[in-house]
């Protein structure tokens, strides 16, 4: 058989393939050619190669490290003594915890300092929660408590006679004179409807319904505060909300610590919730302007409310004369609402550097405060975060509103990391002219030590002393040797606030706990430093009667100190309205200046110190 196409004999299937033989011969010839080319190329390189170069080792001289020279710093003795029992405060917080572990039980209640009867002495308000059912409550009542300051560290429970013995699952409190009548009013936030009480010369009347500030029944409100955001002379109301929660939603998650121990669910399990901004209409009523002013931020991926807010503080971060709002959010980015001249707010937290940590991660933020702790143009926003997360210290210079977290650089970060931080606030505990830092700590889980040996349910509060420029403005933690054992005693800390309860010039502290008694701590420091307290009274027309939002600047040998007049800070709590300046060893004030919310600037001569100075706002433009 002949293959007609190739003109050669056709192969049989059992004969070797002639094509394979041809391919084999071609491959061997190619391999020989490649080897010959390689030998030729190698010989060419050998003859044409450059001469070898001698390697010369050269050592670079390194200047020896020099230790930064700093002045020796002696930690001050700032002992505190527990006055709770001796003062007559017998109230204990009721969180309703009976083993079911519903999330609000873990959050505690706030506290406030207010002069409700205008006698010049700071009184105490303690916010209570309650059992979840009548069966749990039995015959006892869990109510909010108001303690009147009688002087000499004696307090009387006047809750019933003052009209504040109310039952609700309370969380936070705001204090402010919303109707400019000279008597401070009280707002209570809660799981469920919130409550507003107008102060009628020492007697509180519930005006929630007529004022329109209850919020939605299904909301869980937390920190709140009065602020004149639109500079119209009366106080508006900002209310943070935490998460979308109900007992049924909580129970459905079946959260545990180790697969068996029931645990409080993480906020990540719940959707967020919008805050409220209520504009004061000046006639006893408020209007909810939350949507139109831009404080309702949605998650761009899910379109649900982003905020899970626990802490609120006000400050003019860009120094344009309009108060901005800082929100500490739990497990989502923090907010900075930049005030657009009282019309809207722009949320700029991420782009301005205080939304997340230095690794771009959101943290479990609780309480917050602001202060000029370096006695220069540096504004600091401090935020207490969850256990095993450092406290944040976001710093910005001169109204630029660009923040960096200086927690590690100042020494605050590492010793704060292990604790679960809630209430946090700046105050000058030793009156040396520098702001120190008070922190209330306590875990959520009473069983936490079973799964994390480094943690405990009750945790000691912390006091960080500001060492000043001698140590790079370091914040150094004081131990029990400096603060005394009463301060260092562990508790399930939540709210933290301060006031000069005894009129001696230094600031005493009040801490609250969830499911426990509060702790009233008297400041017994005896360092001989001078001080000046300033109380403002607004004119009630161009400025609110409390002077909230005014900026007070004091200059003396200790530097330039600034204080924003605002009681809203820490966690669920309010501080006293007067501000305290420590003067150190200097009995002189070079300059005292007040910038009121209407833009007026007032300068005063201070001839005496170690006293409280009352300053009244001049009439506003167009008013006699």
mmCIF file of N, CA, C and O in Angstrom, residues 354-396:
data_model
loop_
_atom_site.group_PDB
_atom_site.id
_atom_site.type_symbol
_atom_site.label_atom_id
_atom_site.label_comp_id
_atom_site.label_asym_id
_atom_site.label_seq_id
_atom_site.Cartn_x
_atom_site.Cartn_y
_atom_site.Cartn_z
ATOM 1 N N UNK A 354 -9.472 61.684 64.727
ATOM 2 C CA UNK A 354 -9.880 61.101 66.004
ATOM 3 C C UNK A 354 -10.973 60.040 65.866
ATOM 4 O O UNK A 354 -11.571 59.615 66.853
ATOM 5 N N UNK A 355 -11.191 59.563 64.656
ATOM 6 C CA UNK A 355 -12.212 58.544 64.443
ATOM 7 C C UNK A 355 -11.792 57.168 64.912
ATOM 8 O O UNK A 355 -12.598 56.412 65.455
ATOM 9 N N UNK A 356 -10.508 56.829 64.706
ATOM 10 C CA UNK A 356 -10.012 55.484 64.993
ATOM 11 C C UNK A 356 -8.631 55.573 65.629
ATOM 12 O O UNK A 356 -8.107 56.665 65.846
ATOM 13 N N UNK A 357 -8.010 54.404 65.894
ATOM 14 C CA UNK A 357 -6.679 54.418 66.491
ATOM 15 C C UNK A 357 -5.616 54.562 65.402
ATOM 16 O O UNK A 357 -5.924 54.710 64.213
ATOM 17 N N UNK A 358 -4.344 54.484 65.796
ATOM 18 C CA UNK A 358 -3.256 54.704 64.844
ATOM 19 C C UNK A 358 -3.128 53.587 63.810
ATOM 20 O O UNK A 358 -2.421 53.747 62.813
ATOM 21 N N UNK A 359 -3.807 52.463 64.050
ATOM 22 C CA UNK A 359 -3.810 51.367 63.085
ATOM 23 C C UNK A 359 -5.076 51.353 62.233
ATOM 24 O O UNK A 359 -5.317 50.409 61.496
ATOM 25 N N UNK A 360 -5.882 52.393 62.372
ATOM 26 C CA UNK A 360 -7.100 52.483 61.588
ATOM 27 C C UNK A 360 -8.249 51.654 62.126
ATOM 28 O O UNK A 360 -9.221 51.406 61.407
ATOM 29 N N UNK A 361 -8.159 51.227 63.392
ATOM 30 C CA UNK A 361 -9.187 50.380 63.980
ATOM 31 C C UNK A 361 -10.061 51.162 64.961
ATOM 32 O O UNK A 361 -9.559 51.979 65.742
ATOM 33 N N UNK A 362 -11.361 50.889 64.929
ATOM 34 C CA UNK A 362 -12.259 51.462 65.929
ATOM 35 C C UNK A 362 -12.083 50.715 67.238
ATOM 36 O O UNK A 362 -11.737 49.530 67.263
ATOM 37 N N UNK A 363 -12.315 51.437 68.345
ATOM 38 C CA UNK A 363 -12.160 50.834 69.665
ATOM 39 C C UNK A 363 -13.475 50.902 70.436
ATOM 40 O O UNK A 363 -14.445 51.508 69.988
ATOM 41 N N UNK A 364 -13.485 50.260 71.596
ATOM 42 C CA UNK A 364 -14.676 50.270 72.446
ATOM 43 C C UNK A 364 -14.685 51.504 73.319
ATOM 44 O O UNK A 364 -14.318 51.452 74.492
ATOM 45 N N UNK A 365 -15.114 52.627 72.772
ATOM 46 C CA UNK A 365 -15.032 53.908 73.461
ATOM 47 C C UNK A 365 -16.193 54.091 74.435
ATOM 48 O O UNK A 365 -17.338 53.779 74.119
ATOM 49 N N UNK A 366 -15.901 54.640 75.602
ATOM 50 C CA UNK A 366 -16.895 54.851 76.660
ATOM 51 C C UNK A 366 -17.042 56.348 76.953
ATOM 52 O O UNK A 366 -17.773 57.051 76.285
ATOM 53 N N UNK A 367 -16.325 56.838 77.962
ATOM 54 C CA UNK A 367 -16.421 58.245 78.328
ATOM 55 C C UNK A 367 -15.383 59.098 77.622
ATOM 56 O O UNK A 367 -14.427 58.588 77.032
ATOM 57 N N UNK A 368 -15.572 60.429 77.690
ATOM 58 C CA UNK A 368 -14.627 61.327 77.029
ATOM 59 C C UNK A 368 -14.618 62.695 77.707
ATOM 60 O O UNK A 368 -15.534 63.052 78.440
ATOM 61 N N UNK A 369 -13.571 63.466 77.434
ATOM 62 C CA UNK A 369 -13.455 64.832 77.939
ATOM 63 C C UNK A 369 -12.495 65.594 77.029
ATOM 64 O O UNK A 369 -11.807 65.004 76.188
ATOM 65 N N UNK A 370 -12.445 66.906 77.203
ATOM 66 C CA UNK A 370 -11.520 67.757 76.461
ATOM 67 C C UNK A 370 -10.806 68.673 77.442
ATOM 68 O O UNK A 370 -11.334 68.994 78.517
ATOM 69 N N UNK A 371 -9.598 69.090 77.087
ATOM 70 C CA UNK A 371 -8.874 70.018 77.945
ATOM 71 C C UNK A 371 -7.572 70.459 77.305
ATOM 72 O O UNK A 371 -7.022 69.767 76.440
ATOM 73 N N UNK A 372 -7.059 71.611 77.754
ATOM 74 C CA UNK A 372 -5.772 72.139 77.310
ATOM 75 C C UNK A 372 -4.750 71.764 78.378
ATOM 76 O O UNK A 372 -4.358 72.568 79.210
ATOM 77 N N UNK A 373 -4.280 70.518 78.334
ATOM 78 C CA UNK A 373 -3.494 69.999 79.441
ATOM 79 C C UNK A 373 -2.031 70.407 79.384
ATOM 80 O O UNK A 373 -1.290 70.194 80.343
ATOM 81 N N UNK A 374 -1.582 70.989 78.272
ATOM 82 C CA UNK A 374 -0.188 71.424 78.169
ATOM 83 C C UNK A 374 -0.005 72.918 78.451
ATOM 84 O O UNK A 374 1.092 73.441 78.321
ATOM 85 N N UNK A 375 -1.087 73.598 78.801
ATOM 86 C CA UNK A 375 -1.019 75.044 79.068
ATOM 87 C C UNK A 375 -0.445 75.815 77.884
ATOM 88 O O UNK A 375 0.308 76.778 78.051
ATOM 89 N N UNK A 376 -0.797 75.362 76.694
ATOM 90 C CA UNK A 376 -0.461 76.095 75.475
ATOM 91 C C UNK A 376 -1.665 75.975 74.537
ATOM 92 O O UNK A 376 -2.791 75.861 75.002
ATOM 93 N N UNK A 377 -1.433 75.984 73.241
ATOM 94 C CA UNK A 377 -2.539 75.931 72.292
ATOM 95 C C UNK A 377 -2.997 74.511 71.979
ATOM 96 O O UNK A 377 -3.879 74.315 71.136
ATOM 97 N N UNK A 378 -2.416 73.509 72.649
ATOM 98 C CA UNK A 378 -2.763 72.120 72.360
ATOM 99 C C UNK A 378 -4.089 71.741 73.010
ATOM 100 O O UNK A 378 -4.210 71.735 74.239
ATOM 101 N N UNK A 379 -5.063 71.411 72.187
ATOM 102 C CA UNK A 379 -6.346 70.902 72.661
ATOM 103 C C UNK A 379 -6.292 69.382 72.644
ATOM 104 O O UNK A 379 -5.885 68.780 71.651
ATOM 105 N N UNK A 380 -6.723 68.749 73.739
ATOM 106 C CA UNK A 380 -6.713 67.292 73.820
ATOM 107 C C UNK A 380 -8.124 66.760 74.003
ATOM 108 O O UNK A 380 -8.910 67.307 74.779
ATOM 109 N N UNK A 381 -8.429 65.698 73.286
ATOM 110 C CA UNK A 381 -9.659 64.930 73.481
ATOM 111 C C UNK A 381 -9.245 63.582 74.043
ATOM 112 O O UNK A 381 -8.530 62.827 73.376
ATOM 113 N N UNK A 382 -9.668 63.270 75.258
ATOM 114 C CA UNK A 382 -9.314 62.005 75.889
ATOM 115 C C UNK A 382 -10.545 61.093 75.878
ATOM 116 O O UNK A 382 -11.661 61.537 76.149
ATOM 117 N N UNK A 383 -10.326 59.828 75.521
ATOM 118 C CA UNK A 383 -11.419 58.860 75.426
ATOM 119 C C UNK A 383 -11.006 57.576 76.125
ATOM 120 O O UNK A 383 -9.961 56.989 75.811
ATOM 121 N N UNK A 384 -11.830 57.125 77.078
ATOM 122 C CA UNK A 384 -11.579 55.865 77.758
ATOM 123 C C UNK A 384 -12.106 54.705 76.935
ATOM 124 O O UNK A 384 -13.270 54.700 76.521
ATOM 125 N N UNK A 385 -11.260 53.706 76.697
ATOM 126 C CA UNK A 385 -11.613 52.575 75.843
ATOM 127 C C UNK A 385 -11.729 51.273 76.631
ATOM 128 O O UNK A 385 -11.439 51.213 77.824
ATOM 129 N N UNK A 386 -12.105 50.227 75.925
ATOM 130 C CA UNK A 386 -12.384 48.920 76.518
ATOM 131 C C UNK A 386 -11.113 48.288 77.087
ATOM 132 O O UNK A 386 -9.996 48.769 76.859
ATOM 133 N N UNK A 387 -11.286 47.192 77.826
ATOM 134 C CA UNK A 387 -10.155 46.456 78.385
ATOM 135 C C UNK A 387 -9.222 45.991 77.275
ATOM 136 O O UNK A 387 -9.654 45.615 76.182
ATOM 137 N N UNK A 388 -7.916 46.056 77.553
ATOM 138 C CA UNK A 388 -6.863 45.687 76.609
ATOM 139 C C UNK A 388 -6.769 46.640 75.425
ATOM 140 O O UNK A 388 -6.190 46.288 74.390
ATOM 141 N N UNK A 389 -7.351 47.828 75.577
ATOM 142 C CA UNK A 389 -7.187 48.920 74.611
ATOM 143 C C UNK A 389 -6.733 50.159 75.376
ATOM 144 O O UNK A 389 -7.268 50.474 76.436
ATOM 145 N N UNK A 390 -5.751 50.848 74.847
ATOM 146 C CA UNK A 390 -5.238 52.019 75.541
ATOM 147 C C UNK A 390 -6.237 53.176 75.524
ATOM 148 O O UNK A 390 -7.035 53.309 74.594
ATOM 149 N N UNK A 391 -6.185 53.988 76.559
ATOM 150 C CA UNK A 391 -6.908 55.253 76.536
ATOM 151 C C UNK A 391 -6.377 56.102 75.386
ATOM 152 O O UNK A 391 -5.170 56.148 75.135
ATOM 153 N N UNK A 392 -7.264 56.771 74.674
ATOM 154 C CA UNK A 392 -6.864 57.631 73.554
ATOM 155 C C UNK A 392 -6.660 59.060 74.042
ATOM 156 O O UNK A 392 -7.411 59.551 74.886
ATOM 157 N N UNK A 393 -5.636 59.726 73.507
ATOM 158 C CA UNK A 393 -5.367 61.133 73.820
ATOM 159 C C UNK A 393 -5.085 61.856 72.505
ATOM 160 O O UNK A 393 -3.947 61.991 72.072
ATOM 161 N N UNK A 394 -6.156 62.298 71.851
ATOM 162 C CA UNK A 394 -6.039 62.961 70.556
ATOM 163 C C UNK A 394 -5.711 64.442 70.765
ATOM 164 O O UNK A 394 -6.452 65.153 71.444
ATOM 165 N N UNK A 395 -4.607 64.896 70.168
ATOM 166 C CA UNK A 395 -4.134 66.265 70.384
ATOM 167 C C UNK A 395 -4.106 67.041 69.080
ATOM 168 O O UNK A 395 -3.728 66.518 68.028
ATOM 169 N N UNK A 396 -4.488 68.320 69.184
ATOM 170 C CA UNK A 396 -4.501 69.215 68.026
ATOM 171 C C UNK A 396 -4.015 70.587 68.469
ATOM 172 O O UNK A 396 -4.331 71.031 69.575
#
